């Protein structure tokens, strides 16, 4: 039952928290969400925290705190928005990892788990889910910028 609920609610939650309408070519988005849901479902069976709970290894940050973290260096920045959002501006030094890509979970698995990562999306929903997924994949230091790109921009985080 829990597996079915995750598979049903995840795509709905992602669409609701993206702050945007779905792209015309929604098929890739659904495939990526299903792949991510499958990984999350497997991890949920292993006893990971429920929705709304902060998982070990994940730290949520305001935009001001994220700016201070980045000023200290040593943190890789993952922009998990779409290529269209990316084209409209991004944080300096960010790497694009489209949350809706069919191979999103595999792209995460290819990253160095010993590295610290700051995640951001448009408004915070996708980054929250991606941070949970990264924790489930064994990443130890994941920071979730909860106010998204607009909040980071307002806080004065350098852009490119």
mmCIF file of C-alpha atoms in Angstrom:
data_model
loop_
_atom_site.group_PDB
_atom_site.id
_atom_site.type_symbol
_atom_site.label_atom_id
_atom_site.label_comp_id
_atom_site.label_asym_id
_atom_site.label_seq_id
_atom_site.Cartn_x
_atom_site.Cartn_y
_atom_site.Cartn_z
ATOM 1 C CA UNK A 1 0.000 0.000 0.000
ATOM 2 C CA UNK A 2 2.810 2.404 0.916
ATOM 3 C CA UNK A 3 4.506 1.768 -2.446
ATOM 4 C CA UNK A 4 1.349 2.562 -4.387
ATOM 5 C CA UNK A 5 0.759 5.731 -2.399
ATOM 6 C CA UNK A 6 4.294 6.998 -3.128
ATOM 7 C CA UNK A 7 3.928 6.213 -6.824
ATOM 8 C CA UNK A 8 0.579 8.014 -6.982
ATOM 9 C CA UNK A 9 1.377 11.054 -4.858
ATOM 10 C CA UNK A 10 4.937 11.806 -5.972
ATOM 11 C CA UNK A 11 4.105 13.058 -9.498
ATOM 12 C CA UNK A 12 1.198 15.086 -8.101
ATOM 13 C CA UNK A 13 3.373 16.662 -5.424
ATOM 14 C CA UNK A 14 6.121 17.469 -7.886
ATOM 15 C CA UNK A 15 3.727 19.229 -10.225
ATOM 16 C CA UNK A 16 2.157 21.154 -7.356
ATOM 17 C CA UNK A 17 5.405 22.417 -5.877
ATOM 18 C CA UNK A 18 7.215 23.325 -9.073
ATOM 19 C CA UNK A 19 5.320 26.599 -9.300
ATOM 20 C CA UNK A 20 4.935 26.147 -13.055
ATOM 21 C CA UNK A 21 2.663 24.453 -15.513
ATOM 22 C CA UNK A 22 3.841 21.151 -16.919
ATOM 23 C CA UNK A 23 5.879 21.326 -20.117
ATOM 24 C CA UNK A 24 4.177 20.378 -23.373
ATOM 25 C CA UNK A 25 6.422 17.322 -23.709
ATOM 26 C CA UNK A 26 5.418 15.844 -20.354
ATOM 27 C CA UNK A 27 6.413 12.250 -21.171
ATOM 28 C CA UNK A 28 10.084 12.667 -20.053
ATOM 29 C CA UNK A 29 8.903 14.281 -16.818
ATOM 30 C CA UNK A 30 6.693 11.292 -16.026
ATOM 31 C CA UNK A 31 9.470 8.798 -16.755
ATOM 32 C CA UNK A 32 11.936 10.617 -14.466
ATOM 33 C CA UNK A 33 9.347 10.910 -11.724
ATOM 34 C CA UNK A 34 8.557 7.206 -11.987
ATOM 35 C CA UNK A 35 12.272 6.281 -11.811
ATOM 36 C CA UNK A 36 12.710 8.537 -8.798
ATOM 37 C CA UNK A 37 9.561 7.134 -7.201
ATOM 38 C CA UNK A 38 10.877 3.603 -7.648
ATOM 39 C CA UNK A 39 14.122 4.469 -5.847
ATOM 40 C CA UNK A 40 12.192 6.282 -3.103
ATOM 41 C CA UNK A 41 9.802 3.356 -2.722
ATOM 42 C CA UNK A 42 12.691 0.946 -2.263
ATOM 43 C CA UNK A 43 14.243 3.265 0.296
ATOM 44 C CA UNK A 44 10.909 3.730 2.078
ATOM 45 C CA UNK A 45 10.800 -0.010 2.616
ATOM 46 C CA UNK A 46 14.231 0.325 4.286
ATOM 47 C CA UNK A 47 12.796 2.658 6.940
ATOM 48 C CA UNK A 48 13.708 6.166 5.748
ATOM 49 C CA UNK A 49 11.885 9.187 7.204
ATOM 50 C CA UNK A 50 8.326 9.945 6.093
ATOM 51 C CA UNK A 51 7.327 13.091 4.225
ATOM 52 C CA UNK A 52 7.779 16.199 6.341
ATOM 53 C CA UNK A 53 10.625 14.707 8.384
ATOM 54 C CA UNK A 54 14.223 15.826 7.865
ATOM 55 C CA UNK A 55 16.471 12.879 7.101
ATOM 56 C CA UNK A 56 19.933 12.450 8.610
ATOM 57 C CA UNK A 57 22.569 13.943 6.325
ATOM 58 C CA UNK A 58 20.168 16.549 4.937
ATOM 59 C CA UNK A 59 20.193 20.105 6.189
ATOM 60 C CA UNK A 60 17.582 22.600 5.056
ATOM 61 C CA UNK A 61 18.844 26.149 4.602
ATOM 62 C CA UNK A 62 17.303 29.556 4.129
ATOM 63 C CA UNK A 63 18.701 31.556 1.224
ATOM 64 C CA UNK A 64 20.821 33.671 3.583
ATOM 65 C CA UNK A 65 22.290 30.534 5.183
ATOM 66 C CA UNK A 66 22.910 29.014 1.751
ATOM 67 C CA UNK A 67 24.787 32.163 0.739
ATOM 68 C CA UNK A 68 27.023 31.880 3.841
ATOM 69 C CA UNK A 69 27.630 28.195 3.114
ATOM 70 C CA UNK A 70 28.686 28.957 -0.463
ATOM 71 C CA UNK A 71 30.968 31.775 0.675
ATOM 72 C CA UNK A 72 32.871 29.190 2.729
ATOM 73 C CA UNK A 73 33.559 27.103 -0.384
ATOM 74 C CA UNK A 74 33.903 23.353 -0.744
ATOM 75 C CA UNK A 75 30.273 22.785 -1.736
ATOM 76 C CA UNK A 76 29.145 21.629 -5.182
ATOM 77 C CA UNK A 77 25.969 23.315 -6.420
ATOM 78 C CA UNK A 78 23.284 21.258 -8.152
ATOM 79 C CA UNK A 79 20.571 23.137 -10.034
ATOM 80 C CA UNK A 80 17.827 20.568 -10.471
ATOM 81 C CA UNK A 81 15.504 22.728 -12.544
ATOM 82 C CA UNK A 82 14.662 22.169 -16.190
ATOM 83 C CA UNK A 83 16.930 23.320 -19.026
ATOM 84 C CA UNK A 84 14.369 26.064 -19.763
ATOM 85 C CA UNK A 85 14.594 27.352 -16.175
ATOM 86 C CA UNK A 86 18.407 27.058 -16.303
ATOM 87 C CA UNK A 87 18.500 29.234 -19.441
ATOM 88 C CA UNK A 88 16.786 32.019 -17.485
ATOM 89 C CA UNK A 89 19.677 32.292 -15.005
ATOM 90 C CA UNK A 90 21.539 30.150 -12.501
ATOM 91 C CA UNK A 91 23.887 30.293 -9.547
ATOM 92 C CA UNK A 92 27.543 30.794 -10.392
ATOM 93 C CA UNK A 93 29.274 27.427 -10.640
ATOM 94 C CA UNK A 94 26.063 25.387 -10.614
ATOM 95 C CA UNK A 95 25.753 22.092 -12.457
ATOM 96 C CA UNK A 96 22.430 21.336 -14.177
ATOM 97 C CA UNK A 97 20.821 18.048 -13.212
ATOM 98 C CA UNK A 98 17.242 18.110 -14.541
ATOM 99 C CA UNK A 99 14.988 16.509 -11.918
ATOM 100 C CA UNK A 100 12.561 15.462 -14.634
ATOM 101 C CA UNK A 101 15.180 13.710 -16.783
ATOM 102 C CA UNK A 102 14.489 10.001 -17.256
ATOM 103 C CA UNK A 103 17.920 9.138 -15.848
ATOM 104 C CA UNK A 104 17.944 11.613 -12.932
ATOM 105 C CA UNK A 105 18.518 8.952 -10.255
ATOM 106 C CA UNK A 106 21.355 7.417 -12.275
ATOM 107 C CA UNK A 107 22.974 10.856 -12.664
ATOM 108 C CA UNK A 108 22.869 11.258 -8.892
ATOM 109 C CA UNK A 109 24.394 7.812 -8.405
ATOM 110 C CA UNK A 110 27.362 8.866 -10.562
ATOM 111 C CA UNK A 111 28.238 11.762 -8.201
ATOM 112 C CA UNK A 112 30.928 11.600 -5.499
ATOM 113 C CA UNK A 113 29.151 10.678 -2.257
ATOM 114 C CA UNK A 114 31.940 12.199 -0.154
ATOM 115 C CA UNK A 115 31.318 15.687 -1.636
ATOM 116 C CA UNK A 116 28.993 18.251 -0.032
ATOM 117 C CA UNK A 117 26.113 19.389 -2.250
ATOM 118 C CA UNK A 118 23.759 22.368 -2.186
ATOM 119 C CA UNK A 119 20.555 21.682 -4.104
ATOM 120 C CA UNK A 120 18.122 24.250 -5.422
ATOM 121 C CA UNK A 121 15.144 24.312 -7.755
ATOM 122 C CA UNK A 122 12.543 26.984 -8.515
ATOM 123 C CA UNK A 123 10.673 27.093 -5.194
ATOM 124 C CA UNK A 124 12.003 24.253 -3.015
ATOM 125 C CA UNK A 125 9.818 21.221 -3.727
ATOM 126 C CA UNK A 126 12.032 19.348 -6.147
ATOM 127 C CA UNK A 127 15.170 20.087 -4.141
ATOM 128 C CA UNK A 128 13.526 18.632 -1.018
ATOM 129 C CA UNK A 129 12.677 15.411 -2.846
ATOM 130 C CA UNK A 130 16.095 15.222 -4.534
ATOM 131 C CA UNK A 131 17.834 15.713 -1.169
ATOM 132 C CA UNK A 132 15.864 12.803 0.274
ATOM 133 C CA UNK A 133 16.771 10.680 -2.707
ATOM 134 C CA UNK A 134 20.452 11.562 -2.311
ATOM 135 C CA UNK A 135 20.324 10.637 1.366
ATOM 136 C CA UNK A 136 18.779 7.299 0.415
ATOM 137 C CA UNK A 137 21.607 6.780 -2.069
ATOM 138 C CA UNK A 138 24.203 7.266 0.679
ATOM 139 C CA UNK A 139 25.186 10.936 0.359
ATOM 140 C CA UNK A 140 26.228 12.314 3.751
ATOM 141 C CA UNK A 141 26.242 16.118 3.308
ATOM 142 C CA UNK A 142 23.292 17.461 1.353
ATOM 143 C CA UNK A 143 21.988 20.994 1.800
ATOM 144 C CA UNK A 144 18.532 21.918 0.549
ATOM 145 C CA UNK A 145 17.992 25.604 -0.317
ATOM 146 C CA UNK A 146 14.329 25.724 0.674
ATOM 147 C CA UNK A 147 13.480 29.096 -0.889
ATOM 148 C CA UNK A 148 14.570 28.118 -4.399
ATOM 149 C CA UNK A 149 16.285 30.142 -7.089
ATOM 150 C CA UNK A 150 14.285 33.336 -6.543
ATOM 151 C CA UNK A 151 15.156 33.368 -2.839
ATOM 152 C CA UNK A 152 18.833 32.715 -3.514
ATOM 153 C CA UNK A 153 18.868 35.503 -6.084
ATOM 154 C CA UNK A 154 17.227 37.923 -3.587
ATOM 155 C CA UNK A 155 19.811 36.933 -0.970
ATOM 156 C CA UNK A 156 22.592 38.019 -3.311
ATOM 157 C CA UNK A 157 24.087 34.641 -4.177
ATOM 158 C CA UNK A 158 26.309 35.219 -7.259
ATOM 159 C CA UNK A 159 24.687 34.392 -10.596
ATOM 160 C CA UNK A 160 25.961 33.643 -14.062
#
